[in-house]
mmCIF file of C-alpha atoms and ligand atoms in Angstrom:
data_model
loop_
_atom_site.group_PDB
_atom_site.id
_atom_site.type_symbol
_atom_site.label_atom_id
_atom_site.label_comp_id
_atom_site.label_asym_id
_atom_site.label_seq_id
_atom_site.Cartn_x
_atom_site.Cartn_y
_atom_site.Cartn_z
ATOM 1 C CA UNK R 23 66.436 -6.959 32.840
ATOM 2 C CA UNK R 24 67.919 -5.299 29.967
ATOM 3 C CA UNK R 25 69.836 -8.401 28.864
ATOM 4 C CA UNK R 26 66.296 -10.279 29.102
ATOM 5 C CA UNK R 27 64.513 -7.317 26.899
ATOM 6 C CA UNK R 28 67.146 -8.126 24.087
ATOM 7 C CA UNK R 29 66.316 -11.905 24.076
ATOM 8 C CA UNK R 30 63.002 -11.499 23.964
ATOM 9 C CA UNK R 31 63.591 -8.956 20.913
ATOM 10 C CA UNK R 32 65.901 -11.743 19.384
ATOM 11 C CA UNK R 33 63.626 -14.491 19.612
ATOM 12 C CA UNK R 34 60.306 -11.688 18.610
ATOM 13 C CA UNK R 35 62.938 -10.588 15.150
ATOM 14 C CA UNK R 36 63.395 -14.470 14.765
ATOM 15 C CA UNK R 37 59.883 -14.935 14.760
ATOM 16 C CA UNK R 38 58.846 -12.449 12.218
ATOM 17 C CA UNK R 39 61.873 -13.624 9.824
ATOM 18 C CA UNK R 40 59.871 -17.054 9.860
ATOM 19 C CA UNK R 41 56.762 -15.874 9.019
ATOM 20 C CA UNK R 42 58.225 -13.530 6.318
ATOM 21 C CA UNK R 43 60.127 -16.642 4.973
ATOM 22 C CA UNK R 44 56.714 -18.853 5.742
ATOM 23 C CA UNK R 45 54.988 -15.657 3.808
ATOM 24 C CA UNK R 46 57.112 -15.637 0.994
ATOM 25 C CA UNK R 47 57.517 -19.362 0.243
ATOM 26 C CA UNK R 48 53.659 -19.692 0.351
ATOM 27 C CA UNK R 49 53.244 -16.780 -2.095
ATOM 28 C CA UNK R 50 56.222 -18.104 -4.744
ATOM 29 C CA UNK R 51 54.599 -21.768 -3.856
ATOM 30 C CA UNK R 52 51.344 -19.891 -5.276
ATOM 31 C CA UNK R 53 52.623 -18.314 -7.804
ATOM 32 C CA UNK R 54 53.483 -21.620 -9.829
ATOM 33 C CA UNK R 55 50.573 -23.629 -8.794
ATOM 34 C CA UNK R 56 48.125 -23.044 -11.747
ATOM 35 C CA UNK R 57 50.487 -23.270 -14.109
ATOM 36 C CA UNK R 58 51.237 -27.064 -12.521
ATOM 37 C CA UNK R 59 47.676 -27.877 -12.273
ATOM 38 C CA UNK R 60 47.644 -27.738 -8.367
ATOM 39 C CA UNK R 61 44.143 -25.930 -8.012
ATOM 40 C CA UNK R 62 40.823 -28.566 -8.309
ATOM 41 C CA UNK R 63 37.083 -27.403 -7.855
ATOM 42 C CA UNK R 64 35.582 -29.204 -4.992
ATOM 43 C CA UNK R 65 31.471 -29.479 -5.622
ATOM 44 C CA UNK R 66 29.089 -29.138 -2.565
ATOM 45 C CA UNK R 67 25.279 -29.689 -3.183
ATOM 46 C CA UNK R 68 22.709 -26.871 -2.193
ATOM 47 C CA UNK R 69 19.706 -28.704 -1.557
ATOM 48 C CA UNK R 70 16.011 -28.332 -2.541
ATOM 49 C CA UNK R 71 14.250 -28.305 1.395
ATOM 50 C CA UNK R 72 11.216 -29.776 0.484
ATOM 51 C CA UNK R 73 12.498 -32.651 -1.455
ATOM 52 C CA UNK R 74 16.281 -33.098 -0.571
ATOM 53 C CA UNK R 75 17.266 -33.449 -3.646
ATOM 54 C CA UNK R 76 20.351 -31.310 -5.117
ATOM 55 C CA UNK R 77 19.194 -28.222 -6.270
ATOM 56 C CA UNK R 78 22.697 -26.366 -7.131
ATOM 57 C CA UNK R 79 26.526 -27.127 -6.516
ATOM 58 C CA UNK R 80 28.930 -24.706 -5.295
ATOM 59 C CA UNK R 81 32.499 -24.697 -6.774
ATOM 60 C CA UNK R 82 35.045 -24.171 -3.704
ATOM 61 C CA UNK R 83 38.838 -24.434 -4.758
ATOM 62 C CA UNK R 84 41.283 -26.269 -3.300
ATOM 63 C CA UNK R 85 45.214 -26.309 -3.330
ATOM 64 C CA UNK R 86 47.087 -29.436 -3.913
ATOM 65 C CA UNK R 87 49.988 -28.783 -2.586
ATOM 66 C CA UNK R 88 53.097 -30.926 -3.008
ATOM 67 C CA UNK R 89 53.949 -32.726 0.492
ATOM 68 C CA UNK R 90 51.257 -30.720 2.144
ATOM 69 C CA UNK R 91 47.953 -32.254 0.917
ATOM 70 C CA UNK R 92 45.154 -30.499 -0.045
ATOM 71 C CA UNK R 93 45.339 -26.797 1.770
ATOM 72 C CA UNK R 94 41.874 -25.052 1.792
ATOM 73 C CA UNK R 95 41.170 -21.603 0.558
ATOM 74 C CA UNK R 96 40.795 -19.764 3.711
ATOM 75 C CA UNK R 97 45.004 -20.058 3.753
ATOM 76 C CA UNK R 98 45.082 -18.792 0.734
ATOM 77 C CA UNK R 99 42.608 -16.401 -1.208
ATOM 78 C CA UNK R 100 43.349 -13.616 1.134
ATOM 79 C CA UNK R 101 47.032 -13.515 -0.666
ATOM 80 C CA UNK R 102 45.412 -14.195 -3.599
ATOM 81 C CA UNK R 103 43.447 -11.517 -3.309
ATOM 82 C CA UNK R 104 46.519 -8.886 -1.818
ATOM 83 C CA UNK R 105 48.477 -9.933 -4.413
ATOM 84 C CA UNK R 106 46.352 -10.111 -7.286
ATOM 85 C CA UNK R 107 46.453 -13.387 -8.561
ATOM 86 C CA UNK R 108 42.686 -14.393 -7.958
ATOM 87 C CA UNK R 109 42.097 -12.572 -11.418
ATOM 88 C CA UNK R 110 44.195 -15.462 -13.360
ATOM 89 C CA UNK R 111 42.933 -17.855 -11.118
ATOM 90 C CA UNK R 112 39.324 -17.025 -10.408
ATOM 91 C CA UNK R 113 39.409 -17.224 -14.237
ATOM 92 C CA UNK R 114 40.444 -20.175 -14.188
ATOM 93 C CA UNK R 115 37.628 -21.930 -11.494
ATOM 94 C CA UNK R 116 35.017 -20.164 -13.960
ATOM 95 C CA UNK R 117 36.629 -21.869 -16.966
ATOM 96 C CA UNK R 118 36.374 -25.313 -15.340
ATOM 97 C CA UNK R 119 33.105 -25.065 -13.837
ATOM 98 C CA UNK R 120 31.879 -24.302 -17.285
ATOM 99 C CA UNK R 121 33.952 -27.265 -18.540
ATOM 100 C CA UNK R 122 32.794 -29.431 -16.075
ATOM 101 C CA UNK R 123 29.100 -28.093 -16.309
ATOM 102 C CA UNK R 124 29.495 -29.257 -20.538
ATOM 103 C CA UNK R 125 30.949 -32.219 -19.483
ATOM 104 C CA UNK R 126 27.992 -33.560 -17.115
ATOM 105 C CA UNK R 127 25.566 -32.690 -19.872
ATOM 106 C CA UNK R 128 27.098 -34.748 -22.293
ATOM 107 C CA UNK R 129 27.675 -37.527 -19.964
ATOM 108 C CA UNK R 130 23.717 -36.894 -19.831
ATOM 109 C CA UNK R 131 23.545 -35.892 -16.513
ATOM 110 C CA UNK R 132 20.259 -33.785 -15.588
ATOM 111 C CA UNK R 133 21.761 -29.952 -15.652
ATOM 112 C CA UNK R 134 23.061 -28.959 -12.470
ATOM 113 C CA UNK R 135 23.677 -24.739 -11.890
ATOM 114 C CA UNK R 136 27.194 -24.510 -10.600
ATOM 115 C CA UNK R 137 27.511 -21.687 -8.169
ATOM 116 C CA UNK R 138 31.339 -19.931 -8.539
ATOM 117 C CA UNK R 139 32.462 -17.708 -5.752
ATOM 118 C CA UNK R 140 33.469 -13.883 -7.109
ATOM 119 C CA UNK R 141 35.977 -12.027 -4.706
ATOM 120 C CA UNK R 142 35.724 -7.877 -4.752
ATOM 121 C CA UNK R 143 39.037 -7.710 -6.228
ATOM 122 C CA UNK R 144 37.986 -9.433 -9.452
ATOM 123 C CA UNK R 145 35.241 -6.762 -9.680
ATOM 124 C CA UNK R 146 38.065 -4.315 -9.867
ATOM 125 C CA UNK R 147 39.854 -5.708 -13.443
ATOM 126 C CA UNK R 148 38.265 -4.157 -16.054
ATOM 127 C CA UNK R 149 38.507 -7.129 -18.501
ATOM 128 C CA UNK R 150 36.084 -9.708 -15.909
ATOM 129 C CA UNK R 151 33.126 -8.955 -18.150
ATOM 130 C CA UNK R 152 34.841 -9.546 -20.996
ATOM 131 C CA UNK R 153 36.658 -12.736 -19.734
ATOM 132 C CA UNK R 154 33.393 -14.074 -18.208
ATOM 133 C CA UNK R 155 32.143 -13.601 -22.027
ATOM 134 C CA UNK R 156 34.925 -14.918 -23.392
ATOM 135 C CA UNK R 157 34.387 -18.339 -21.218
ATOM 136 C CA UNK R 158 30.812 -18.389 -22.179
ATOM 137 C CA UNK R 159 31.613 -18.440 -25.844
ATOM 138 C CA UNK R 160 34.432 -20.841 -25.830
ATOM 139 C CA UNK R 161 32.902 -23.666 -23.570
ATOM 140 C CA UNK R 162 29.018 -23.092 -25.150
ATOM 141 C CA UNK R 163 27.606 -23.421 -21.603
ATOM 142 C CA UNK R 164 23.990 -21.806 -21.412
ATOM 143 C CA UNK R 165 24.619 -18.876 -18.747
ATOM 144 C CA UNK R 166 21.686 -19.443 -16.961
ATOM 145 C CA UNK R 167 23.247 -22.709 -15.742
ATOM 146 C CA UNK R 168 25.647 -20.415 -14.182
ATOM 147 C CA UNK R 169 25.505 -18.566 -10.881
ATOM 148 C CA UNK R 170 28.086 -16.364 -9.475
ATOM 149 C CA UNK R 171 28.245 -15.574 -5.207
ATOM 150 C CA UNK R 172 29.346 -11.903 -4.131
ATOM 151 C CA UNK R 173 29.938 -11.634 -0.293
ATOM 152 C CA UNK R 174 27.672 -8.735 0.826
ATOM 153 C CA UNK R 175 30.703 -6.715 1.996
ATOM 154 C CA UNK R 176 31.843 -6.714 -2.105
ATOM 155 C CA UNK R 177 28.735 -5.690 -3.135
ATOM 156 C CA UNK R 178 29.027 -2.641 -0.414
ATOM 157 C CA UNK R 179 32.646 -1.592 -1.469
ATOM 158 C CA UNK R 180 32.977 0.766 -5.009
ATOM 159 C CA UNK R 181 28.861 0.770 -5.209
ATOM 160 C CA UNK R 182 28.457 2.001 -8.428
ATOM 161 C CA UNK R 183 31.094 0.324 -10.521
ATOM 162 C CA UNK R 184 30.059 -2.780 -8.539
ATOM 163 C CA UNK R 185 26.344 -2.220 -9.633
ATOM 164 C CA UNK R 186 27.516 -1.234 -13.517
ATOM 165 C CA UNK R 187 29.504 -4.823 -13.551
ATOM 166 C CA UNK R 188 26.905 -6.759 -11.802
ATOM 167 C CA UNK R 189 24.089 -5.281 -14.238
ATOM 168 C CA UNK R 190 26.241 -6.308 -16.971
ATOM 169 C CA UNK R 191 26.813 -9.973 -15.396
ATOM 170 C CA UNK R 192 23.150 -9.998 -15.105
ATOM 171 C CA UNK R 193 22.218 -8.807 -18.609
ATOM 172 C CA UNK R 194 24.162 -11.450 -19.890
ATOM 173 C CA UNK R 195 21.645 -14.471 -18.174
ATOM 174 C CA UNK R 196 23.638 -15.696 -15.185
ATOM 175 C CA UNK R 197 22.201 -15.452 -12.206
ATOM 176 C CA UNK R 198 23.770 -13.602 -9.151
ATOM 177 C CA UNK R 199 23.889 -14.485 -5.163
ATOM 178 C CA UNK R 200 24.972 -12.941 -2.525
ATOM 179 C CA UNK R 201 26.869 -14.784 0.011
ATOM 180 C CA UNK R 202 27.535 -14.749 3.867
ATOM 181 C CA UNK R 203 24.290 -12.724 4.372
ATOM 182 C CA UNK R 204 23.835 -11.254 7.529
ATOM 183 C CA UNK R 205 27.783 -10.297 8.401
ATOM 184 C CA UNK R 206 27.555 -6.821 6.076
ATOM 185 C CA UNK R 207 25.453 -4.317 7.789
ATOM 186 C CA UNK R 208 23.650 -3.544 4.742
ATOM 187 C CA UNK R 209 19.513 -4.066 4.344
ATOM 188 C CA UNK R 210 18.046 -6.520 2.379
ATOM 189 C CA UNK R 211 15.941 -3.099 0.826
ATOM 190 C CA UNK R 212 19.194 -1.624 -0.166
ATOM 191 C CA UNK R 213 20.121 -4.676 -1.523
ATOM 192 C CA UNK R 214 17.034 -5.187 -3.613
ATOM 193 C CA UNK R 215 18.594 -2.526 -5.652
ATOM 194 C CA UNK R 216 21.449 -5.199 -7.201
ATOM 195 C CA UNK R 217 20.237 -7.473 -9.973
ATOM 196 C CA UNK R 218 20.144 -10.130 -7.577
ATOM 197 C CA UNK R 219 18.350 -13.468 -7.013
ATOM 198 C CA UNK R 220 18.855 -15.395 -3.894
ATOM 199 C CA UNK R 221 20.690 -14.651 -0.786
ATOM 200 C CA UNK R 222 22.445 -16.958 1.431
ATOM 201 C CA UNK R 223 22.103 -16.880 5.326
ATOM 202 C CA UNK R 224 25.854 -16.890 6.460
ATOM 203 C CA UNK R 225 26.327 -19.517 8.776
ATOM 204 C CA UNK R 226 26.930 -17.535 12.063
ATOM 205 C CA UNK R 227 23.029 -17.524 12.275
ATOM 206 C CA UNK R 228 22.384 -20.777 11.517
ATOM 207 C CA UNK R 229 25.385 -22.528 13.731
ATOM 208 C CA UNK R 230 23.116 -22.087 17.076
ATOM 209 C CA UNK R 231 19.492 -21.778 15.762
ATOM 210 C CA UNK R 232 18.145 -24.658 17.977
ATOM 211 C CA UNK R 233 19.004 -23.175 21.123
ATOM 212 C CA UNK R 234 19.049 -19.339 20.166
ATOM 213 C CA UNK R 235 15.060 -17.541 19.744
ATOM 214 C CA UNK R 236 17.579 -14.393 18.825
ATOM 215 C CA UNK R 237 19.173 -16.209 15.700
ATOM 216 C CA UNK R 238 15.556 -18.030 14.898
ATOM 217 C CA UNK R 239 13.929 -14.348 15.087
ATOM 218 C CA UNK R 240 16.736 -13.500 12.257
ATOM 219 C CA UNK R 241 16.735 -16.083 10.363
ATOM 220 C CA UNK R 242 12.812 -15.784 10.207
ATOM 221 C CA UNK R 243 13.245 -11.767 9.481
ATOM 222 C CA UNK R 244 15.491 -13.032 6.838
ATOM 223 C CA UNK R 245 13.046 -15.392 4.855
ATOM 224 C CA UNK R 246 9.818 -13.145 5.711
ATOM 225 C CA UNK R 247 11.632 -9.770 3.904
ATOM 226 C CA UNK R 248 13.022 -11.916 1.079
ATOM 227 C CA UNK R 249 10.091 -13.874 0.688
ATOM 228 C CA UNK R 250 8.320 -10.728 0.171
ATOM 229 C CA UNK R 251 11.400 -9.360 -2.446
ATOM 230 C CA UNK R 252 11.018 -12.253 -4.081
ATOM 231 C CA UNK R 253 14.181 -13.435 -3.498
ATOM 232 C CA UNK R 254 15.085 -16.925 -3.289
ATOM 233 C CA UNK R 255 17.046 -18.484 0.300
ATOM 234 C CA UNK R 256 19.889 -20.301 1.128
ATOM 235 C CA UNK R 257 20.673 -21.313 4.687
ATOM 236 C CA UNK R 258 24.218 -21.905 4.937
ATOM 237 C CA UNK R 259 26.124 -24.268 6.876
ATOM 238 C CA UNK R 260 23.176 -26.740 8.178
ATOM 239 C CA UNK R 261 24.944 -29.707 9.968
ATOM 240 C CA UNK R 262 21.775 -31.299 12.087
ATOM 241 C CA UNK R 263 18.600 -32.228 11.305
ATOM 242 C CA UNK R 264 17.284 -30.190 14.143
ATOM 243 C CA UNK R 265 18.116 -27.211 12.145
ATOM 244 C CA UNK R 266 17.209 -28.642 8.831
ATOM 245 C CA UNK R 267 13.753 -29.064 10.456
ATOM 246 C CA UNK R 268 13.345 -25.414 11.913
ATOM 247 C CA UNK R 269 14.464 -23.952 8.794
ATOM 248 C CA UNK R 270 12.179 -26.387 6.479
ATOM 249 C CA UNK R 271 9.334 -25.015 8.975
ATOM 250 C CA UNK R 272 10.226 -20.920 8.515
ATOM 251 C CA UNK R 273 9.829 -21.537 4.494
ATOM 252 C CA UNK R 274 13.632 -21.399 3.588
ATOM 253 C CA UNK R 275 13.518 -23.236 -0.152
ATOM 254 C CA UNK R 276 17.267 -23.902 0.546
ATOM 255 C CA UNK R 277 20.066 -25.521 2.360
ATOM 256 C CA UNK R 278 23.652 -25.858 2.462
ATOM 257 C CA UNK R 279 26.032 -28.240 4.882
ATOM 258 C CA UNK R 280 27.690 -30.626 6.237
ATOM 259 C CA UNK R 281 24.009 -32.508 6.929
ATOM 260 C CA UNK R 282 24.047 -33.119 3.221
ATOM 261 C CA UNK R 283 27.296 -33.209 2.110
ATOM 262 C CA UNK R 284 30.720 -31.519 2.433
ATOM 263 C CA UNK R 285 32.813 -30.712 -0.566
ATOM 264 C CA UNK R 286 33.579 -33.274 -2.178
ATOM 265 C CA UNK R 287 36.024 -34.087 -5.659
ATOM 266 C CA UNK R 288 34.214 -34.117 -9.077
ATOM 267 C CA UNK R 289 33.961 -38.092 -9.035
ATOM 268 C CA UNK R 290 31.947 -38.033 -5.601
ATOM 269 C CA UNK R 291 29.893 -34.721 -7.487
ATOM 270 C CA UNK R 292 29.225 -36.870 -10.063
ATOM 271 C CA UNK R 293 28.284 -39.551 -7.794
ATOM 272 C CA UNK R 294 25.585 -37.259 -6.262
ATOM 273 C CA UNK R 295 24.194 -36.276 -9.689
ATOM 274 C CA UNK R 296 23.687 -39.743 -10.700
ATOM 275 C CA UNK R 297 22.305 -40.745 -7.566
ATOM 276 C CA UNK R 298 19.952 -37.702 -8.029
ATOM 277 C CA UNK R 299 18.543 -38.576 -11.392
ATOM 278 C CA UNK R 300 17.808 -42.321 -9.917
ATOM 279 C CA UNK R 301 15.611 -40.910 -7.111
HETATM 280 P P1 C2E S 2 31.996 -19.521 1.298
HETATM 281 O O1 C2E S 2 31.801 -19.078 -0.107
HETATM 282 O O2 C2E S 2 31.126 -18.910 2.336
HETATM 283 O O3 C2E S 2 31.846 -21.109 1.247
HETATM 284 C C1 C2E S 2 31.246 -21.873 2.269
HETATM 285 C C2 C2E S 2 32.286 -22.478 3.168
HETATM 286 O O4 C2E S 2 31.622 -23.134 4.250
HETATM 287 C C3 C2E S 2 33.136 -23.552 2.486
HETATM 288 O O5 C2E S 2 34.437 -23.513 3.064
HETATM 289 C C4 C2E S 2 32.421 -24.831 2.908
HETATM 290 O O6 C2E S 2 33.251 -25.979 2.888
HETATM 291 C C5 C2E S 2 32.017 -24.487 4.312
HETATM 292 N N1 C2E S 2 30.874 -25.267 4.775
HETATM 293 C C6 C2E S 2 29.868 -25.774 4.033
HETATM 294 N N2 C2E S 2 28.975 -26.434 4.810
HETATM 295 C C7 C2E S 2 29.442 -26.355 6.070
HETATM 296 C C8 C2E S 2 28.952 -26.838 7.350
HETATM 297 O O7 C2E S 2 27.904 -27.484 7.447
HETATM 298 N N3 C2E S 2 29.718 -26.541 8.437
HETATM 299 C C9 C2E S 2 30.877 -25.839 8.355
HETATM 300 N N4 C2E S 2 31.549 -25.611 9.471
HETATM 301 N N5 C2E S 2 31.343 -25.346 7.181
HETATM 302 C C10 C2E S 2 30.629 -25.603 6.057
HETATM 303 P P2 C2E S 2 35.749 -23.587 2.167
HETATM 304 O O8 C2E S 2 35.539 -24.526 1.024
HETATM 305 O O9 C2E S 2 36.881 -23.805 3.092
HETATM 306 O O10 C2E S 2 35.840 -22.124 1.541
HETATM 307 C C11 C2E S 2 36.060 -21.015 2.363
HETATM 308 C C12 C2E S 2 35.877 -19.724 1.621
HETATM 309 O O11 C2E S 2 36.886 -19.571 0.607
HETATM 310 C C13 C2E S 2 34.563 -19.633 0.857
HETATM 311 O O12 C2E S 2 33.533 -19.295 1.756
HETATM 312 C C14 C2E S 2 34.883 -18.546 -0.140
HETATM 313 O O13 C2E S 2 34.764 -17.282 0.452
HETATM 314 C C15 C2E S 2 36.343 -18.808 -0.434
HETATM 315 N N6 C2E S 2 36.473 -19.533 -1.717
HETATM 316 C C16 C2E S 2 36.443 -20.860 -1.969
HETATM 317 N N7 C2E S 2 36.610 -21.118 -3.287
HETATM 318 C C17 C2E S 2 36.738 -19.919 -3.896
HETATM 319 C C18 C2E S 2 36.929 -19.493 -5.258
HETATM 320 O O14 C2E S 2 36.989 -20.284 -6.215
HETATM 321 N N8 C2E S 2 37.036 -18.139 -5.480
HETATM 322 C C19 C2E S 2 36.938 -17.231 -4.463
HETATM 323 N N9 C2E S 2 37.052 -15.925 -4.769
HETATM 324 N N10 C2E S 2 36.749 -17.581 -3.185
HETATM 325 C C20 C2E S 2 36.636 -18.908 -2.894
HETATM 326 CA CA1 CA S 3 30.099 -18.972 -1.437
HETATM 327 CA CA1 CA S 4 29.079 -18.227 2.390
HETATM 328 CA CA1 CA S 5 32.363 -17.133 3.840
#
């Protein structure tokens, strides 16, 4: 038995030196990759639910990873985030969708709002508001064709420096969201107290709203309260038409999901746009 306990130690000791090496190589990997151009924006449309047509785009980064094809965020902004680099590179995504924002207009595309995710360690570098300025002056984008998305559980950590930056953000014309609503155990009236504008319905409630009356009963909550905060809605994560329809029938203005589109490159974003001014 004892010579079976040290085995099992040898292979558990083997196991954590490959994910320390598998840890380490992603995080020098990361390290290098904006300075080789390995991050892209992907674009997904947030659509209008009484016409269809794209109201907003979301920016969602993506890793292009040498030999390993395109790796998607949820592998890698949580190191980002332990480690610190999302500052330089959450930067960076603002910087482009700004770019690319210019760059549709004077293709003369009809404006789009980009939507660019903010994670709560960002919040914590004192220079964000004066980077996010910075950005604003250098690319000449109008700020209210910005947005940015704060997950509710940012918006409940450091409350009052978070509020001080966020009335800043807002002073300055772009608009604020908060994202994955629902998942924070915090009230929409608390809430109310943020200079924000829309909230998006994480998709946990909206995955099994045709056969749950529970997650329809939230959802509807959801759009009666903000209705009356005057807040706009986003349903997140709509993938049938079944729940297109329900929502489209409880007043949410808008929608999000695979039903639409997924994320897709800047060509295919500019594909949508185009298609959208011909309609
Ligand atoms: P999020 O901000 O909640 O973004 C929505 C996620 O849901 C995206 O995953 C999107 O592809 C996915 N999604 C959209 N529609 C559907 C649907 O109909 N069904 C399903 N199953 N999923 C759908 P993605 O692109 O993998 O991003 C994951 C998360 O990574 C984002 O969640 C966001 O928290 C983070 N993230 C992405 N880009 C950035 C960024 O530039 N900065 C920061 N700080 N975080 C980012
Ligand atoms: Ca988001
Ligand atoms: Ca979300
Ligand atoms: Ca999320």
């Amino acid at each position: 038995a004892k010579a079976a306990g040290r085995n099992n130690y040898q292979f558990f000791t083997q196991k954590m030196n490959l994910a320390a090496a598998q840890h380490f190589e992603l995080e020098s990997s990361l390290r290098g990759a904006l300075a080789l151009g390995q991050f892209e924006p992907h674009f997904q449309p947030i659509i209008d639910i009484t016409t269809r047509r794209v109201h907003t785009m979301e920016v969602l980064l993506r890793w292009r990873r040498p030999s390993q094809g395109l790796v998607m965020p949820d592998s890698f902004i949580p190191l980002l985030e332990e480690n610190g680099l999302i500052v330089p590179i959450g930067e960076w995504v603002m910087r482009r969708a700004c770019e690319q924002s210019m760059e549709w207009l004077r293709m003369g595309l009809e404006p789009v709002p980009l939507a660019v995710n903010l994670s709560p360690r960002q919040f914590m570098h004192r220079g964000l508001v004066e980077s996010i300025q910075r950005i604003l002056d250098e690319t000449g984008i109008d700020p209210s064709m910005i947005e940015f998305e704060i997950t509710e559980t940012a918006l409940m950590q450091h409350g009052e420096h978070t509020m001080e930056i966020l009335g800043r953000i807002n002073a300055m014309g772009i608009r604020l969201s908060i994202d994955d609503f629902g998942t924070g155990y915090s009230s929409l009236a608390y809430l109310k107290r943020f200079p924000v504008k829309k909230i998006k319905i994480d998709r946990a409630f909206i995955k099994e709203l045709e056969e749950s009356a529970e997650d329809r009963a939230i959802v509807a909550a959801i759009i009666a309260l903000s209705d009356s905060l005057q807040l706009s809605v986003v349903a997140e994560g709509v993938e049938t038409e079944g729940q297109y329809a329900l929502l489209r029938a409880q007043g949410c203005q808008y929608a999000q999901g695979y039903l639409f589109s997924q994320p897709v490159p800047r060509v295919n974003a500019q594909n949508l746009l185009e298609r959208r001014a011909a309609a």
